[in-house]
Every structure is written in structure tokens, then in C-alpha cells.
């Protein structure tokens, strides 16, 4: 159990990048972007092909991020210039990317277990620091072989979290937020809302593709079907994070997304350990998690509202009783 939880936190830190991308499109731009299912694989495919071709894995991962940016921009152009419905433009791009990803990979699966990846380089760097030996001496017998991946991936997730926080406070970031809140208003100030949408979707899918490239290197393979349901996982991370940690400010919201992504992986890991569930039920588990994250907070809020209403009614009744008692006492005094 401990090693399963540890691995789920590792994976959750990587998927948090994808969840941050979904947050940009879903919450900031108010754009239901289904390109995610395709751009996730695009990042994995580009990174895998370049790594197998002998390219430095860090450069390959950056190229994966660039490929996701281009995919997101194309979705934005379909919507803004082609005047296609946002949901349909994402679906069209997702379908197109399936064939594009197959073209990039040349086959349905590319193994990376024998290749030098970003994960192997980071692990080697971490071991050279001697931190694992120090932690082993402090906590003898602890299960994880290395803390390198989990620490470095969390640092990477928080790096992009702070970059997003900073970007959304710049003039362009504020304009993107305004375009998502009220497109008509921001257009009245002569802002190019089409460009803002294209840029926002590009940045969103760049983060998704980065996550895909890292997951391919983490799992040791890239597969053309690994992106199926990614948008649901991203939304689950966003919804869970907001429900558990709150989202009153941008900084708190992005922090909640990282927490939600990790919490989602932990919940899935624990759910799969139930005897009557297996790996084929993962999509069902995800759907139930999202339903629970959407319904339970509303039920709790409704219960709190009923309690507040009861307290107000009791207070009003008590005030009325006190007033009637005072009036009765005054009447007796006068008589």
C-alpha cells in the first residue's frame, strides 16, 4: 500500500501539469477544449520519437511542449477564424490528432525502457546528490528506492504553477481572463479576443503535451491510445481540487489543481484495491469521482443553508416572543 500511494503521488505531480492546462481552457477561457485527448498523445509521441532518434531528452520534452502549443493554436483558429462551435472545434482537432500522432510515431507504440530519458537523467542527478542515502539513514527500511522523481516533478509542477500565477497577472493574462469572463466587454476596449483565445488555448495544450511527454518517459512507452479520457481526468483534478481546497484566488486555485491531481491519483489507486474492481473500471471510477466532487459540495452547502435558515427563523421567533413579552408587561404596568 505505501509504495502504491507513493507512485500515485509521483504520477499525480506529472498529471498536475495537464490539469493546469485544462484549468486554463476550462476555467480561465471558459472553453470546453477536447483537444486535450489528442495533444496529450502528441506530446508523448514527439518526445518518444525524438528520444529514440538520439535527441537530448530535455530538448525532446521542450519540442513536445511546442507541438501541444501548435495543436492548441489550431483549435483556436478553427473556432475564431472558422467560426466553428468551441466544443466541435476541439472534437475535430482531437480526431485529426489521432491520425497525426500515428504519422509521427509510425506505429501504435514506441518503447522507451532501453532509452535514456529525462527520468533516467533526473534520477542519476538526484543519486549523485546522495540525498537518498541520507533519507535512508534517517528512515531505515522506508520503501521508495528514490525520492528523485517525486521531488523534482513536484518542483516542476510548482514552477509552472508560479509561472501561470505570474502570467495571469500581466496585461495579456488579465486580457485572457477578461475574454473568458465577458468577451463582449473586452472587445469593446479594442482587444483582439481572437488572438487572446488562440494564445490561451495554445498555452493550455502546451502544458497538456508537456505532461504527455513526461508521462511517456515515466511509464517507459508512448502509445497512440494513452490520451483517451484525459479531458475527464483533467476536469476531475480541477473539480476535486476546487471542492477540497477552494478557488477564491488564482494562486489558491492553481495550488488546488495540483492538490486535486494528486488526490485524484490516490483515490483511483485506493479504489482499484477494492476486490470487485479492476483496471478496466478506471473510467467508471473517474466518472464516479467527478460526480461525487460535483454533488457532495452542493449537498453540504444546501445542508448548511438549511441550518442557517433554521437559526434565522429561531432568532426571529425569539425576538418576536421577547417583543410580545415586553408589550404584555407594558400593558400590565399601564393598567
mmCIF file of C-alpha atoms in Angstrom:
data_model
loop_
_atom_site.group_PDB
_atom_site.id
_atom_site.type_symbol
_atom_site.label_atom_id
_atom_site.label_comp_id
_atom_site.label_asym_id
_atom_site.label_seq_id
_atom_site.Cartn_x
_atom_site.Cartn_y
_atom_site.Cartn_z
ATOM 1 C CA UNK A 1 0.000 0.000 0.000
ATOM 2 C CA UNK A 2 2.662 2.644 0.884
ATOM 3 C CA UNK A 3 4.527 2.168 -2.396
ATOM 4 C CA UNK A 4 1.251 2.387 -4.337
ATOM 5 C CA UNK A 5 0.434 5.697 -2.651
ATOM 6 C CA UNK A 6 3.983 6.920 -3.289
ATOM 7 C CA UNK A 7 3.705 6.034 -7.004
ATOM 8 C CA UNK A 8 0.309 7.710 -7.243
ATOM 9 C CA UNK A 9 1.789 10.939 -5.845
ATOM 10 C CA UNK A 10 4.603 10.714 -8.414
ATOM 11 C CA UNK A 11 2.129 10.289 -11.276
ATOM 12 C CA UNK A 12 -0.186 12.917 -9.800
ATOM 13 C CA UNK A 13 2.591 15.510 -9.835
ATOM 14 C CA UNK A 14 3.089 14.904 -13.587
ATOM 15 C CA UNK A 15 -0.642 14.859 -14.357
ATOM 16 C CA UNK A 16 -0.932 18.135 -12.424
ATOM 17 C CA UNK A 17 0.686 19.867 -15.413
ATOM 18 C CA UNK A 18 -2.095 18.532 -17.621
ATOM 19 C CA UNK A 19 -4.691 19.625 -15.062
ATOM 20 C CA UNK A 20 -3.219 23.149 -15.034
ATOM 21 C CA UNK A 21 -3.625 23.221 -18.818
ATOM 22 C CA UNK A 22 -7.244 22.113 -18.522
ATOM 23 C CA UNK A 23 -7.765 24.806 -15.888
ATOM 24 C CA UNK A 24 -6.574 27.481 -18.326
ATOM 25 C CA UNK A 25 -9.051 26.454 -21.017
ATOM 26 C CA UNK A 26 -11.947 25.279 -18.841
ATOM 27 C CA UNK A 27 -11.946 27.924 -16.099
ATOM 28 C CA UNK A 28 -9.982 30.900 -17.411
ATOM 29 C CA UNK A 29 -11.131 30.898 -21.059
ATOM 30 C CA UNK A 30 -14.467 29.145 -20.395
ATOM 31 C CA UNK A 31 -13.673 26.946 -23.409
ATOM 32 C CA UNK A 32 -14.615 23.206 -23.356
ATOM 33 C CA UNK A 33 -11.471 22.076 -25.163
ATOM 34 C CA UNK A 34 -11.472 18.384 -26.102
ATOM 35 C CA UNK A 35 -8.159 18.791 -27.934
ATOM 36 C CA UNK A 36 -6.596 17.567 -24.685
ATOM 37 C CA UNK A 37 -7.181 13.901 -25.549
ATOM 38 C CA UNK A 38 -5.147 14.372 -28.735
ATOM 39 C CA UNK A 39 -2.494 16.880 -27.662
ATOM 40 C CA UNK A 40 -1.553 14.711 -24.663
ATOM 41 C CA UNK A 41 -0.584 11.921 -27.055
ATOM 42 C CA UNK A 42 1.065 14.394 -29.429
ATOM 43 C CA UNK A 43 3.450 15.432 -26.661
ATOM 44 C CA UNK A 44 4.181 11.804 -25.827
ATOM 45 C CA UNK A 45 4.675 10.885 -29.496
ATOM 46 C CA UNK A 46 7.017 13.794 -30.292
ATOM 47 C CA UNK A 47 9.106 13.194 -27.162
ATOM 48 C CA UNK A 48 9.344 9.445 -27.790
ATOM 49 C CA UNK A 49 10.288 9.743 -31.464
ATOM 50 C CA UNK A 50 12.980 12.326 -30.759
ATOM 51 C CA UNK A 51 14.432 10.377 -27.820
ATOM 52 C CA UNK A 52 14.604 7.179 -29.889
ATOM 53 C CA UNK A 53 16.251 9.266 -32.614
ATOM 54 C CA UNK A 54 19.045 10.246 -30.224
ATOM 55 C CA UNK A 55 17.904 13.755 -29.334
ATOM 56 C CA UNK A 56 18.592 15.017 -25.814
ATOM 57 C CA UNK A 57 15.500 14.170 -23.718
ATOM 58 C CA UNK A 58 15.223 17.722 -22.362
ATOM 59 C CA UNK A 59 15.143 19.104 -25.903
ATOM 60 C CA UNK A 60 12.660 16.369 -26.880
ATOM 61 C CA UNK A 61 10.400 17.359 -23.964
ATOM 62 C CA UNK A 62 10.574 21.030 -24.992
ATOM 63 C CA UNK A 63 9.649 20.005 -28.557
ATOM 64 C CA UNK A 64 6.696 18.061 -27.154
ATOM 65 C CA UNK A 65 5.524 21.205 -25.401
ATOM 66 C CA UNK A 66 5.844 23.189 -28.639
ATOM 67 C CA UNK A 67 3.796 20.589 -30.533
ATOM 68 C CA UNK A 68 0.991 20.932 -27.977
ATOM 69 C CA UNK A 69 1.105 24.710 -28.331
ATOM 70 C CA UNK A 70 0.654 24.415 -32.103
ATOM 71 C CA UNK A 71 -2.241 21.960 -31.669
ATOM 72 C CA UNK A 72 -3.989 24.331 -29.272
ATOM 73 C CA UNK A 73 -3.468 27.267 -31.627
ATOM 74 C CA UNK A 74 -5.053 25.283 -34.470
ATOM 75 C CA UNK A 75 -8.100 24.596 -32.299
ATOM 76 C CA UNK A 76 -8.311 28.304 -31.533
ATOM 77 C CA UNK A 77 -8.096 29.171 -35.231
ATOM 78 C CA UNK A 78 -10.862 26.683 -36.079
ATOM 79 C CA UNK A 79 -13.088 28.421 -33.540
ATOM 80 C CA UNK A 80 -12.142 32.071 -34.110
ATOM 81 C CA UNK A 81 -11.471 32.172 -37.853
ATOM 82 C CA UNK A 82 -13.506 29.174 -38.968
ATOM 83 C CA UNK A 83 -16.449 30.217 -36.736
ATOM 84 C CA UNK A 84 -16.839 26.637 -35.535
ATOM 85 C CA UNK A 85 -18.528 25.857 -32.220
ATOM 86 C CA UNK A 86 -15.934 25.595 -29.394
ATOM 87 C CA UNK A 87 -16.895 22.028 -28.485
ATOM 88 C CA UNK A 88 -16.923 20.902 -32.123
ATOM 89 C CA UNK A 89 -13.595 22.562 -32.918
ATOM 90 C CA UNK A 90 -11.988 20.640 -30.067
ATOM 91 C CA UNK A 91 -13.553 17.375 -31.224
ATOM 92 C CA UNK A 92 -12.378 17.935 -34.800
ATOM 93 C CA UNK A 93 -8.833 18.651 -33.666
ATOM 94 C CA UNK A 94 -8.831 15.655 -31.361
ATOM 95 C CA UNK A 95 -9.879 13.374 -34.231
ATOM 96 C CA UNK A 96 -7.304 14.893 -36.585
ATOM 97 C CA UNK A 97 -4.545 14.481 -33.996
ATOM 98 C CA UNK A 98 -5.183 10.740 -33.752
ATOM 99 C CA UNK A 99 -4.018 10.298 -37.352
ATOM 100 C CA UNK A 100 -1.268 12.898 -36.935
ATOM 101 C CA UNK A 101 0.042 11.079 -33.862
ATOM 102 C CA UNK A 102 0.140 7.802 -35.785
ATOM 103 C CA UNK A 103 2.075 9.578 -38.537
ATOM 104 C CA UNK A 104 4.546 10.980 -36.018
ATOM 105 C CA UNK A 105 5.119 7.637 -34.293
ATOM 106 C CA UNK A 106 4.990 5.462 -37.396
ATOM 107 C CA UNK A 107 3.370 2.734 -35.292
ATOM 108 C CA UNK A 108 0.937 2.486 -32.420
ATOM 109 C CA UNK A 109 3.531 2.052 -29.650
ATOM 110 C CA UNK A 110 7.105 3.200 -29.055
ATOM 111 C CA UNK A 111 9.009 1.621 -26.114
ATOM 112 C CA UNK A 112 11.450 3.794 -24.160
ATOM 113 C CA UNK A 113 12.665 1.374 -21.492
ATOM 114 C CA UNK A 114 16.085 0.967 -23.113
ATOM 115 C CA UNK A 115 16.465 4.681 -23.904
ATOM 116 C CA UNK A 116 17.974 7.480 -21.847
ATOM 117 C CA UNK A 117 15.035 9.659 -20.884
ATOM 118 C CA UNK A 118 14.509 12.742 -18.792
ATOM 119 C CA UNK A 119 13.506 10.492 -15.883
ATOM 120 C CA UNK A 120 16.736 8.474 -16.012
ATOM 121 C CA UNK A 121 18.820 11.655 -16.197
ATOM 122 C CA UNK A 122 16.964 13.240 -13.283
ATOM 123 C CA UNK A 123 17.296 10.052 -11.242
ATOM 124 C CA UNK A 124 21.044 9.927 -11.910
ATOM 125 C CA UNK A 125 21.391 13.576 -10.924
ATOM 126 C CA UNK A 126 19.421 13.007 -7.737
ATOM 127 C CA UNK A 127 21.509 9.976 -6.775
ATOM 128 C CA UNK A 128 24.696 11.992 -7.282
ATOM 129 C CA UNK A 129 23.488 14.352 -4.537
ATOM 130 C CA UNK A 130 23.410 11.499 -2.014
ATOM 131 C CA UNK A 131 20.040 12.576 -0.611
ATOM 132 C CA UNK A 132 18.508 9.088 -0.860
ATOM 133 C CA UNK A 133 21.282 7.644 1.322
ATOM 134 C CA UNK A 134 20.736 10.397 3.880
ATOM 135 C CA UNK A 135 16.971 9.755 3.948
ATOM 136 C CA UNK A 136 17.562 6.026 4.224
ATOM 137 C CA UNK A 137 19.751 6.611 7.290
ATOM 138 C CA UNK A 138 17.055 8.822 8.800
ATOM 139 C CA UNK A 139 14.180 6.456 7.931
ATOM 140 C CA UNK A 140 15.654 2.948 7.579
ATOM 141 C CA UNK A 141 13.561 0.432 5.698
ATOM 142 C CA UNK A 142 11.368 3.055 4.006
ATOM 143 C CA UNK A 143 10.009 1.593 0.753
ATOM 144 C CA UNK A 144 10.783 4.151 -2.034
ATOM 145 C CA UNK A 145 14.051 3.402 -3.854
ATOM 146 C CA UNK A 146 14.487 7.061 -4.739
ATOM 147 C CA UNK A 147 12.791 10.328 -3.921
ATOM 148 C CA UNK A 148 14.220 11.982 -7.012
ATOM 149 C CA UNK A 149 11.238 11.735 -9.373
ATOM 150 C CA UNK A 150 8.598 12.794 -6.856
ATOM 151 C CA UNK A 151 10.613 15.768 -5.567
ATOM 152 C CA UNK A 152 11.706 17.025 -8.989
ATOM 153 C CA UNK A 153 8.257 16.566 -10.572
ATOM 154 C CA UNK A 154 6.635 18.440 -7.685
ATOM 155 C CA UNK A 155 9.180 21.226 -8.138
ATOM 156 C CA UNK A 156 8.377 21.308 -11.867
ATOM 157 C CA UNK A 157 4.622 21.412 -11.176
ATOM 158 C CA UNK A 158 5.048 24.284 -8.721
ATOM 159 C CA UNK A 159 7.373 26.102 -11.136
ATOM 160 C CA UNK A 160 4.635 26.135 -13.786
ATOM 161 C CA UNK A 161 2.055 26.982 -11.129
ATOM 162 C CA UNK A 162 4.000 30.147 -10.213
ATOM 163 C CA UNK A 163 4.575 30.957 -13.896
ATOM 164 C CA UNK A 164 0.818 30.721 -14.518
ATOM 165 C CA UNK A 165 0.109 32.877 -11.448
ATOM 166 C CA UNK A 166 2.542 35.489 -12.758
ATOM 167 C CA UNK A 167 1.305 35.329 -16.356
ATOM 168 C CA UNK A 168 -2.354 35.753 -15.415
ATOM 169 C CA UNK A 169 -1.461 38.969 -13.596
ATOM 170 C CA UNK A 170 0.244 40.506 -16.645
ATOM 171 C CA UNK A 171 -1.666 42.695 -19.117
ATOM 172 C CA UNK A 172 -2.050 39.804 -21.576
ATOM 173 C CA UNK A 173 -3.052 37.413 -18.814
ATOM 174 C CA UNK A 174 -5.661 39.817 -17.468
ATOM 175 C CA UNK A 175 -6.992 40.284 -21.011
ATOM 176 C CA UNK A 176 -7.293 36.485 -21.433
ATOM 177 C CA UNK A 177 -9.155 36.262 -18.127
ATOM 178 C CA UNK A 178 -11.446 39.094 -19.214
ATOM 179 C CA UNK A 179 -12.077 37.382 -22.562
ATOM 180 C CA UNK A 180 -13.175 34.277 -20.701
ATOM 181 C CA UNK A 181 -15.415 36.235 -18.312
ATOM 182 C CA UNK A 182 -17.006 38.688 -20.742
ATOM 183 C CA UNK A 183 -15.850 38.585 -24.357
ATOM 184 C CA UNK A 184 -18.190 41.386 -25.455
ATOM 185 C CA UNK A 185 -16.886 43.768 -22.824
ATOM 186 C CA UNK A 186 -13.193 43.161 -23.547
ATOM 187 C CA UNK A 187 -13.842 43.517 -27.289
ATOM 188 C CA UNK A 188 -15.401 46.918 -26.633
ATOM 189 C CA UNK A 189 -11.965 48.020 -25.365
ATOM 190 C CA UNK A 190 -10.487 47.159 -28.800
ATOM 191 C CA UNK A 191 -8.854 43.956 -27.548
ATOM 192 C CA UNK A 192 -8.217 41.228 -30.117
ATOM 193 C CA UNK A 193 -10.248 38.465 -28.485
ATOM 194 C CA UNK A 194 -9.492 36.007 -31.303
ATOM 195 C CA UNK A 195 -5.750 36.303 -30.662
ATOM 196 C CA UNK A 196 -6.286 36.011 -26.913
ATOM 197 C CA UNK A 197 -8.273 32.792 -27.336
ATOM 198 C CA UNK A 198 -5.708 31.285 -29.697
ATOM 199 C CA UNK A 199 -2.880 32.163 -27.288
ATOM 200 C CA UNK A 200 -4.767 30.835 -24.274
ATOM 201 C CA UNK A 201 -5.591 27.527 -25.971
ATOM 202 C CA UNK A 202 -2.010 27.230 -27.195
ATOM 203 C CA UNK A 203 -0.612 27.649 -23.679
ATOM 204 C CA UNK A 204 -3.215 25.244 -22.297
ATOM 205 C CA UNK A 205 -2.328 22.460 -24.726
ATOM 206 C CA UNK A 206 1.401 23.163 -24.329
ATOM 207 C CA UNK A 207 1.066 22.157 -20.669
ATOM 208 C CA UNK A 208 -1.020 19.122 -21.648
ATOM 209 C CA UNK A 209 1.593 17.993 -24.194
ATOM 210 C CA UNK A 210 4.378 18.557 -21.660
ATOM 211 C CA UNK A 211 2.543 16.267 -19.265
ATOM 212 C CA UNK A 212 2.113 13.700 -22.058
ATOM 213 C CA UNK A 213 5.816 13.770 -22.879
ATOM 214 C CA UNK A 214 6.754 13.310 -19.217
ATOM 215 C CA UNK A 215 4.230 10.507 -18.698
ATOM 216 C CA UNK A 216 5.636 8.655 -21.733
ATOM 217 C CA UNK A 217 9.127 8.859 -20.221
ATOM 218 C CA UNK A 218 7.804 7.958 -16.757
ATOM 219 C CA UNK A 219 5.905 4.886 -17.986
ATOM 220 C CA UNK A 220 8.593 3.877 -20.483
ATOM 221 C CA UNK A 221 6.461 3.958 -23.619
ATOM 222 C CA UNK A 222 4.292 6.111 -25.860
ATOM 223 C CA UNK A 223 1.012 4.681 -27.101
ATOM 224 C CA UNK A 224 -1.499 6.145 -29.532
ATOM 225 C CA UNK A 225 -4.374 5.355 -27.160
ATOM 226 C CA UNK A 226 -2.871 6.758 -23.970
ATOM 227 C CA UNK A 227 -4.788 10.034 -24.251
ATOM 228 C CA UNK A 228 -8.290 8.570 -24.143
ATOM 229 C CA UNK A 229 -10.248 10.196 -21.323
ATOM 230 C CA UNK A 230 -7.550 12.748 -20.442
ATOM 231 C CA UNK A 231 -10.043 15.621 -20.518
ATOM 232 C CA UNK A 232 -12.161 13.818 -17.912
ATOM 233 C CA UNK A 233 -9.113 13.207 -15.717
ATOM 234 C CA UNK A 234 -8.143 16.860 -16.064
ATOM 235 C CA UNK A 235 -11.634 18.042 -15.173
ATOM 236 C CA UNK A 236 -11.737 15.613 -12.252
ATOM 237 C CA UNK A 237 -8.480 17.088 -10.918
ATOM 238 C CA UNK A 238 -9.815 20.635 -11.316
ATOM 239 C CA UNK A 239 -13.171 19.893 -9.702
ATOM 240 C CA UNK A 240 -11.724 17.859 -6.824
ATOM 241 C CA UNK A 241 -9.085 20.488 -6.131
ATOM 242 C CA UNK A 242 -11.598 23.324 -6.099
ATOM 243 C CA UNK A 243 -14.026 21.346 -3.932
ATOM 244 C CA UNK A 244 -11.419 20.328 -1.346
ATOM 245 C CA UNK A 245 -9.021 23.287 -1.283
ATOM 246 C CA UNK A 246 -11.156 26.151 -2.638
ATOM 247 C CA UNK A 247 -10.501 28.567 -5.505
ATOM 248 C CA UNK A 248 -11.120 32.100 -4.273
ATOM 249 C CA UNK A 249 -7.942 33.469 -5.886
ATOM 250 C CA UNK A 250 -5.800 32.446 -8.859
ATOM 251 C CA UNK A 251 -2.895 31.450 -6.613
ATOM 252 C CA UNK A 252 -5.140 29.327 -4.443
ATOM 253 C CA UNK A 253 -6.872 27.818 -7.476
ATOM 254 C CA UNK A 254 -3.642 26.699 -9.168
ATOM 255 C CA UNK A 255 -2.448 25.231 -5.868
ATOM 256 C CA UNK A 256 -5.778 23.429 -5.564
ATOM 257 C CA UNK A 257 -5.347 21.974 -9.069
ATOM 258 C CA UNK A 258 -2.022 20.372 -8.110
ATOM 259 C CA UNK A 259 -3.563 19.018 -4.920
ATOM 260 C CA UNK A 260 -6.601 17.799 -6.846
ATOM 261 C CA UNK A 261 -4.466 15.933 -9.405
ATOM 262 C CA UNK A 262 -2.514 14.154 -6.668
ATOM 263 C CA UNK A 263 -5.658 13.438 -4.656
ATOM 264 C CA UNK A 264 -7.352 12.029 -7.766
ATOM 265 C CA UNK A 265 -4.493 9.568 -8.376
ATOM 266 C CA UNK A 266 -4.577 8.489 -4.723
ATOM 267 C CA UNK A 267 -8.359 7.929 -4.839
ATOM 268 C CA UNK A 268 -8.054 5.865 -8.028
ATOM 269 C CA UNK A 269 -5.222 3.808 -6.513
ATOM 270 C CA UNK A 270 -7.244 3.083 -3.383
ATOM 271 C CA UNK A 271 -10.382 2.308 -5.401
ATOM 272 C CA UNK A 272 -8.555 -0.212 -7.591
ATOM 273 C CA UNK A 273 -7.550 -2.120 -4.479
ATOM 274 C CA UNK A 274 -11.200 -2.949 -3.814
ATOM 275 C CA UNK A 275 -11.680 -6.641 -4.595
ATOM 276 C CA UNK A 276 -14.538 -6.378 -7.110
ATOM 277 C CA UNK A 277 -12.887 -3.571 -9.113
ATOM 278 C CA UNK A 278 -10.128 -3.974 -11.712
ATOM 279 C CA UNK A 279 -8.166 -1.733 -14.090
ATOM 280 C CA UNK A 280 -10.971 -1.903 -16.664
ATOM 281 C CA UNK A 281 -13.194 0.006 -14.233
ATOM 282 C CA UNK A 282 -10.892 3.048 -14.141
ATOM 283 C CA UNK A 283 -13.158 5.176 -16.359
ATOM 284 C CA UNK A 284 -16.162 4.289 -14.208
ATOM 285 C CA UNK A 285 -14.190 5.215 -11.092
ATOM 286 C CA UNK A 286 -13.246 8.537 -12.687
ATOM 287 C CA UNK A 287 -16.867 9.285 -13.561
ATOM 288 C CA UNK A 288 -17.988 8.473 -10.020
ATOM 289 C CA UNK A 289 -15.239 10.666 -8.559
ATOM 290 C CA UNK A 290 -16.316 13.614 -10.722
ATOM 291 C CA UNK A 291 -19.988 13.072 -9.854
ATOM 292 C CA UNK A 292 -19.115 12.933 -6.159
ATOM 293 C CA UNK A 293 -16.951 16.066 -6.396
ATOM 294 C CA UNK A 294 -19.806 17.924 -8.094
ATOM 295 C CA UNK A 295 -22.718 16.679 -5.991
ATOM 296 C CA UNK A 296 -21.299 16.363 -2.459
ATOM 297 C CA UNK A 297 -20.222 20.044 -2.058
ATOM 298 C CA UNK A 298 -23.670 21.152 -3.221
ATOM 299 C CA UNK A 299 -25.370 18.807 -0.746
ATOM 300 C CA UNK A 300 -23.146 20.112 2.055
ATOM 301 C CA UNK A 301 -23.877 23.719 1.085
ATOM 302 C CA UNK A 302 -27.631 23.014 0.940
ATOM 303 C CA UNK A 303 -27.462 21.446 4.396
ATOM 304 C CA UNK A 304 -25.591 24.482 5.734
ATOM 305 C CA UNK A 305 -28.134 26.803 4.130
ATOM 306 C CA UNK A 306 -30.995 24.898 5.792
ATOM 307 C CA UNK A 307 -29.251 25.169 9.156
ATOM 308 C CA UNK A 308 -28.687 28.899 8.645
ATOM 309 C CA UNK A 309 -32.373 29.303 7.724
ATOM 310 C CA UNK A 310 -33.436 27.437 10.861
ATOM 311 C CA UNK A 311 -31.211 29.618 13.029
ATOM 312 C CA UNK A 312 -32.643 32.772 11.445
ATOM 313 C CA UNK A 313 -36.205 31.524 11.981
ATOM 314 C CA UNK A 314 -35.436 30.633 15.599
ATOM 315 C CA UNK A 315 -33.871 34.058 16.139
ATOM 316 C CA UNK A 316 -36.880 35.810 14.596
ATOM 317 C CA UNK A 317 -39.264 33.759 16.743
ATOM 318 C CA UNK A 318 -37.234 34.570 19.865
ATOM 319 C CA UNK A 319 -37.255 38.284 19.045
ATOM 320 C CA UNK A 320 -40.998 38.190 18.479
ATOM 321 C CA UNK A 321 -41.529 36.417 21.802
ATOM 322 C CA UNK A 322 -39.361 38.978 23.594
ATOM 323 C CA UNK A 323 -41.245 41.867 21.978
ATOM 324 C CA UNK A 324 -44.628 40.353 22.808
ATOM 325 C CA UNK A 325 -43.470 39.801 26.404
ATOM 326 C CA UNK A 326 -42.341 43.425 26.677
ATOM 327 C CA UNK A 327 -45.636 44.649 25.254
ATOM 328 C CA UNK A 328 -47.587 42.472 27.695
ATOM 329 C CA UNK A 329 -45.508 43.755 30.625
ATOM 330 C CA UNK A 330 -46.039 47.359 29.487
ATOM 331 C CA UNK A 331 -49.778 46.765 29.233
ATOM 332 C CA UNK A 332 -49.907 45.362 32.793
ATOM 333 C CA UNK A 333 -47.903 48.347 34.053
ATOM 334 C CA UNK A 334 -50.286 50.810 32.423
ATOM 335 C CA UNK A 335 -53.309 49.048 33.883
#
